[in-house]
Coordinates of C-alpha atoms in Angstrom, one line a residue:
X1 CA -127.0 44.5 10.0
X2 CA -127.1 41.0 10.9
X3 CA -130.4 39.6 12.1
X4 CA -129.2 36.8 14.4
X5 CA -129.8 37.6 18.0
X6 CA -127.3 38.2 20.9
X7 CA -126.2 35.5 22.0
X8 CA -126.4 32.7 19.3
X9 CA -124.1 30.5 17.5
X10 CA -122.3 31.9 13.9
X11 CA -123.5 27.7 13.1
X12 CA -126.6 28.2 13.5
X13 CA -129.1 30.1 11.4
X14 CA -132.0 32.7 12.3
X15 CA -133.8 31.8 16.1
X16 CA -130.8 29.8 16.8
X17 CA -131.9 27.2 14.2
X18 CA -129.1 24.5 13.5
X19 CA -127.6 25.2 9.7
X20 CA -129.4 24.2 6.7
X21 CA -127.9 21.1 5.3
X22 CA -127.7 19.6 9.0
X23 CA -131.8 20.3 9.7
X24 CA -132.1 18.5 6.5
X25 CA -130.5 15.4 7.0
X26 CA -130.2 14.5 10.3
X27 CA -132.9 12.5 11.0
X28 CA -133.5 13.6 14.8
X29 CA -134.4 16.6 13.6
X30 CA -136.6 15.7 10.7
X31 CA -138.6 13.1 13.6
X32 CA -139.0 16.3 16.3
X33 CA -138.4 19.9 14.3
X34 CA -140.0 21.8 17.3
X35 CA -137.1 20.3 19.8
X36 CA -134.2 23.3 20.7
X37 CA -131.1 21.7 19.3
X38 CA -128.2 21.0 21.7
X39 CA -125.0 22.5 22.5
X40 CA -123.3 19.2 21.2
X41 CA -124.7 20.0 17.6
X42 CA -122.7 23.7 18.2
X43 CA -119.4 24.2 16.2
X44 CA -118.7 27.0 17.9
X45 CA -114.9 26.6 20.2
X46 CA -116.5 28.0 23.3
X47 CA -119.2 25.7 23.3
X48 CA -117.1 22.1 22.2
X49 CA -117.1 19.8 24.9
X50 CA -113.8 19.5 26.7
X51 CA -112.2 17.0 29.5
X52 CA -109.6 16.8 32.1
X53 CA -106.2 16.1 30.8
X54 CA -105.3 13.8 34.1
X55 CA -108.4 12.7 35.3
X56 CA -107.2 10.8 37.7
X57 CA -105.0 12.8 39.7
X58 CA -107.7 15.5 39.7
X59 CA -110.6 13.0 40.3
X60 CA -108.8 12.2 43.9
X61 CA -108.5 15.4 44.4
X62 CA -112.2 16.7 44.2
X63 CA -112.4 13.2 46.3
X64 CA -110.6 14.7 48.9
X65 CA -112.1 17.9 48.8
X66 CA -115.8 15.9 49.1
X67 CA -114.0 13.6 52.4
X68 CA -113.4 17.3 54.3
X69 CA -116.8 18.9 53.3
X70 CA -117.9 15.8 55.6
X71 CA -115.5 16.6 58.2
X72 CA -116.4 19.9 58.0
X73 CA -120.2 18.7 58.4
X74 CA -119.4 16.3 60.8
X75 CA -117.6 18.6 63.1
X76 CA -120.7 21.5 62.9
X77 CA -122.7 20.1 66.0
X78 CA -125.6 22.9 65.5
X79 CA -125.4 20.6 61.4
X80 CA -125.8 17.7 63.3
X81 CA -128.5 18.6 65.8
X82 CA -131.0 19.8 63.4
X83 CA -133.7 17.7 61.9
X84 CA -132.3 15.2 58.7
X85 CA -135.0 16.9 56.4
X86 CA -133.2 19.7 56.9
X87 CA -129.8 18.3 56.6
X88 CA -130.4 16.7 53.6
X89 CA -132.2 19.9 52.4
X90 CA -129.4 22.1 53.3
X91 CA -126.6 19.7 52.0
X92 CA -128.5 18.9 48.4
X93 CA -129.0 22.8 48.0
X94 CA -125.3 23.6 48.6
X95 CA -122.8 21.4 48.5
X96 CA -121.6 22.5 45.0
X97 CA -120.4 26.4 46.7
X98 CA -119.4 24.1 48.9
X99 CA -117.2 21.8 46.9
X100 CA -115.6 24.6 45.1
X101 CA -114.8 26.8 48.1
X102 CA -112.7 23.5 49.2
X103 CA -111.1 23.5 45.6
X104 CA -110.1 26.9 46.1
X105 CA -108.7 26.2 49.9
X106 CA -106.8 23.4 48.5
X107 CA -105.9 25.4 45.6
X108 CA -107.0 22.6 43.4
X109 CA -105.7 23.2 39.5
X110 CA -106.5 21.4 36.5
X111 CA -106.5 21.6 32.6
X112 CA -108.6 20.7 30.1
X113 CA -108.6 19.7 26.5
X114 CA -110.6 19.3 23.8
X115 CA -112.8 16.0 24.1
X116 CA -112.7 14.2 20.7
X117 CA -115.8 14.4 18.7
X118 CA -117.3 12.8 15.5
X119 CA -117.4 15.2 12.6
X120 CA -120.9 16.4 11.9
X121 CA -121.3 14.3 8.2
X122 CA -120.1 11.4 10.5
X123 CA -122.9 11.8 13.5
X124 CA -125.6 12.4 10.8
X125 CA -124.8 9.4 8.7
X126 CA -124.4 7.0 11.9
X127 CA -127.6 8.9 14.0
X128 CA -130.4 6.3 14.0
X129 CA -133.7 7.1 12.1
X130 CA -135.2 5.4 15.1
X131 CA -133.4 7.6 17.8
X132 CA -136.2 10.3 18.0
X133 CA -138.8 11.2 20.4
X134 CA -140.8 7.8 19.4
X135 CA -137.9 5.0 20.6
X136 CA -138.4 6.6 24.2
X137 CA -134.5 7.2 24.8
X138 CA -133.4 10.5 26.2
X139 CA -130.3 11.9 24.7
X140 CA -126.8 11.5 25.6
X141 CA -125.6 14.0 28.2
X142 CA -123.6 16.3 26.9
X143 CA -120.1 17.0 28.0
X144 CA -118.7 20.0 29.6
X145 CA -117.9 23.1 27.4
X146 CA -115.1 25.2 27.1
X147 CA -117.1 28.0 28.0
X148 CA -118.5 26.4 31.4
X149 CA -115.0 25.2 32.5
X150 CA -113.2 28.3 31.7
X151 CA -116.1 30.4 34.1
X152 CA -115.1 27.9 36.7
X153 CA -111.6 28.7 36.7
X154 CA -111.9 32.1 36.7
X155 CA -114.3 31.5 39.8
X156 CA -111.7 30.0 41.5
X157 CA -108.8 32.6 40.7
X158 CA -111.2 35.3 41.9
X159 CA -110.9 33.0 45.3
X160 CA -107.1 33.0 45.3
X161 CA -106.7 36.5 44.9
X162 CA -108.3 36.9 47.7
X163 CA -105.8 34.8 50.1
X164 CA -108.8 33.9 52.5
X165 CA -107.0 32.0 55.7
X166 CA -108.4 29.0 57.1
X167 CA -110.9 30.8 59.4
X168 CA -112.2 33.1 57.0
X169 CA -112.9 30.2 54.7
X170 CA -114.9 28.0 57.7
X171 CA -117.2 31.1 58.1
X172 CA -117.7 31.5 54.4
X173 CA -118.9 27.8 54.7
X174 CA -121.4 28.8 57.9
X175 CA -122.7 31.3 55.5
X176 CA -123.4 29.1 52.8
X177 CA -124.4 26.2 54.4
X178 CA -127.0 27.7 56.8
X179 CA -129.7 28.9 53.8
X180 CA -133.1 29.3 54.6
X181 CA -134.3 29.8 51.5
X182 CA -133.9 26.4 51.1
X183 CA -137.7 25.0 50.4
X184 CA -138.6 22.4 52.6
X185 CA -136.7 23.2 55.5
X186 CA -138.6 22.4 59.1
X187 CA -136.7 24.7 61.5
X188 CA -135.9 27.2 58.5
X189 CA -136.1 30.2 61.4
X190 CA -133.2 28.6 63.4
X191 CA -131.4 27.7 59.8
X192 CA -131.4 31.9 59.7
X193 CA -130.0 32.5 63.0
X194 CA -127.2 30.5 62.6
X195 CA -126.6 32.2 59.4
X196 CA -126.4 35.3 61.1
X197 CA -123.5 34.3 63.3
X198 CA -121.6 32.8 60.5
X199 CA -122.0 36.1 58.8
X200 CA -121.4 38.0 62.1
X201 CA -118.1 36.1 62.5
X202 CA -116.9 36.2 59.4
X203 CA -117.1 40.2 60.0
X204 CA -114.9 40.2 63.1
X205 CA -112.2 38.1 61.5
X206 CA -112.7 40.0 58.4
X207 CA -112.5 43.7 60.0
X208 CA -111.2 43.3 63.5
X209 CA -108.9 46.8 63.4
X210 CA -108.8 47.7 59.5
X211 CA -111.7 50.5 58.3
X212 CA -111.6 48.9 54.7
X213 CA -112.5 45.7 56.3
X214 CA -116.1 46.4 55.3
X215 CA -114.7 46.5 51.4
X216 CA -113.3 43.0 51.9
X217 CA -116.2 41.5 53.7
X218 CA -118.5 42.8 50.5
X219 CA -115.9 41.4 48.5
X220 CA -115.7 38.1 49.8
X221 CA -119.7 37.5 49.7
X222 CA -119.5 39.0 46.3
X223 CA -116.7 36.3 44.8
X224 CA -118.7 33.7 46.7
X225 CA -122.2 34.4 45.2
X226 CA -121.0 33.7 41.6
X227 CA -120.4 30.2 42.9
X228 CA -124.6 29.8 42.7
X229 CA -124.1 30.4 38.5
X230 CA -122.0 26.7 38.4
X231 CA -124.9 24.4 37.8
X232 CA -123.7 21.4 40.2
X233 CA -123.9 19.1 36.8
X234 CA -121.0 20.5 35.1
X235 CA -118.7 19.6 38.5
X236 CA -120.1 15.8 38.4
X237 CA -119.5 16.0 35.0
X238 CA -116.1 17.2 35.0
X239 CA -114.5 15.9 38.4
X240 CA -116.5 12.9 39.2
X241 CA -117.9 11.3 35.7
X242 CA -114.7 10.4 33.8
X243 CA -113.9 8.2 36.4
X244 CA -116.6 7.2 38.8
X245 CA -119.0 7.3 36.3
X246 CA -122.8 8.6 37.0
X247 CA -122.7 9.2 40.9
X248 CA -125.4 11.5 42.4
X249 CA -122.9 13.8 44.7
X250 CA -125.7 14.5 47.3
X251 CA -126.4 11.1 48.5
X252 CA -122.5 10.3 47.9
X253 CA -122.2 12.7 50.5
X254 CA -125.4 11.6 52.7
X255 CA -124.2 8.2 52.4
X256 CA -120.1 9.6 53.9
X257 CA -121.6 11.7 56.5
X258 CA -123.5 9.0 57.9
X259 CA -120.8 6.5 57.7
X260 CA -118.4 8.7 59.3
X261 CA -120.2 10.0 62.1
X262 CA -119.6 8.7 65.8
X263 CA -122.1 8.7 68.0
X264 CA -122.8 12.3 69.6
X265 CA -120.7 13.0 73.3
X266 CA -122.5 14.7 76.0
X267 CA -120.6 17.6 75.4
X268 CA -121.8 17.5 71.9
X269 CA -125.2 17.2 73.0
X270 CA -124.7 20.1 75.7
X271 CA -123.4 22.1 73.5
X272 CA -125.5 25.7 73.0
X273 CA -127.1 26.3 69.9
X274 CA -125.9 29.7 70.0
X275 CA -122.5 30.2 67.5
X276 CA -122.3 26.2 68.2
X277 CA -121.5 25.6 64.5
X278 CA -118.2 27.1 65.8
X279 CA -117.9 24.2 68.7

């Protein structure tokens, strides 16, 4: 029976230790033994780093999808009224469900390939002696795996199948934006009631005369809570990186809604708090 625990790499030894000959001359490891290796030092195909085949095209269209998030935003006024604490709290905490629910309105697609990598013998021979824990650097980030991109598209079919229409998916949004769970949030009470009639709503226009409505509805909020697995990361990493380089997507987004927003009507300002995410 083999020892090695669920989960592990076949390249890597007992406790998930990298292989033999590698631990011996890589000189990273010899400088820091007690350091976890990374997933860029695993051979295994699920876990090789990967990248768009057109980055471009599909970089402008995550670019899109992030410029009607901020429409969407900028057209919620009950979003707008509350405190900015809180809508920076609520937008750093969820855009990336967010994001992908807009990838999967605008049916986004895109493959990926295999990113070209140096051959182990060649990234031992090359890595600096100097490199370790005493030169101070932090390592390079590794690049999106197989593994992670593949769960994301299979997020996103799960989203297709479901052939949510245009309300259903600005509901969905209510009840994801509205969290408050969110540490830090000031009027975290009021945060809750507005998720309540994004929820509610998205019941009516879920189940307005069909009994297996109910079925759908846990469905929907089903698909949608696997979006919390994808670590926001891997979508800068994937969509954004290649092309804009290192962007933080929060204050990208901070910095669009600001520069987009008018200055609030007196109806806006009228407007009742109650269901006036739906104004």
């Amino acid at each position: 029976m083999s020892s090695s625990q669920p989960g592990t790499c076949p390249c890597q030894g007992a406790a998930g230790r990298p292989a033999i000959l590698y631990a011996l001359l890589s000189p990273s490891l010899r400088a820091r033994p007690s350091v976890p290796p990374s997933r860029s030092h695993c051979l295994c195909r699920q876990h090789r780093p990967v990248r768009l085949c057109a980055p471009h095209r599909t970089c402008r269209e995550a670019l899109d999808v992030l410029a009607k998030t901020v429409v969407f935003l900028r057209n919620l006024p009950s979003f707008c009224q509350l405190p900015p604490q809180d809508q920076r709290q609520l937008l750093r905490g969820c855009w990336g469900p967010l994001f992908l629910i807009g990838l999967a309105q605008d049916t986004v697609t895109f493959e990926v390939a295999e990113a070209p990598v140096p051959s182990i013998l060649k990234k031992i021979l090359l890595e600096e002696p100097s490199s370790g824990a005493g030169s101070g650097q932090l390592p390079d980030r590794p690049q999106p795996s197989l593994a992670a991109v593949q769960w994301l598209q299979c997020c996103l079919t799960s989203f297709w199948n479901l052939e949510l229409g245009p309300k259903e998916y600005a509901y969905l949004k209510g009840t994801i934006l509205f969290n408050p769970d969110m540490p830090g949030l000031h009027a975290s009470s009021h945060i809750w009631h507005l998720q309540q009639e994004a929820h509610q709503a998205l019941c009516e226009v879920l189940e307005p005369w069909c009994p297996a409505g109910q079925g759908r509805l846990a469905h929907v909020l089903l698909t949608a809570s696997t979006l919390k697995s994808i670590p926001p990361s891997l979508l800068g990493d994937l969509f954004f990186r290649p092309i804009v380089g290192d962007v933080d997507i929060a204050c990208l987004l901070e910095d669009m809604l600001l520069l987009s927003r008018p200055a609030p009507t007196q109806a806006e300002t009228r407007c009742s708090l109650g269901r006036s995410w739906q104004c």
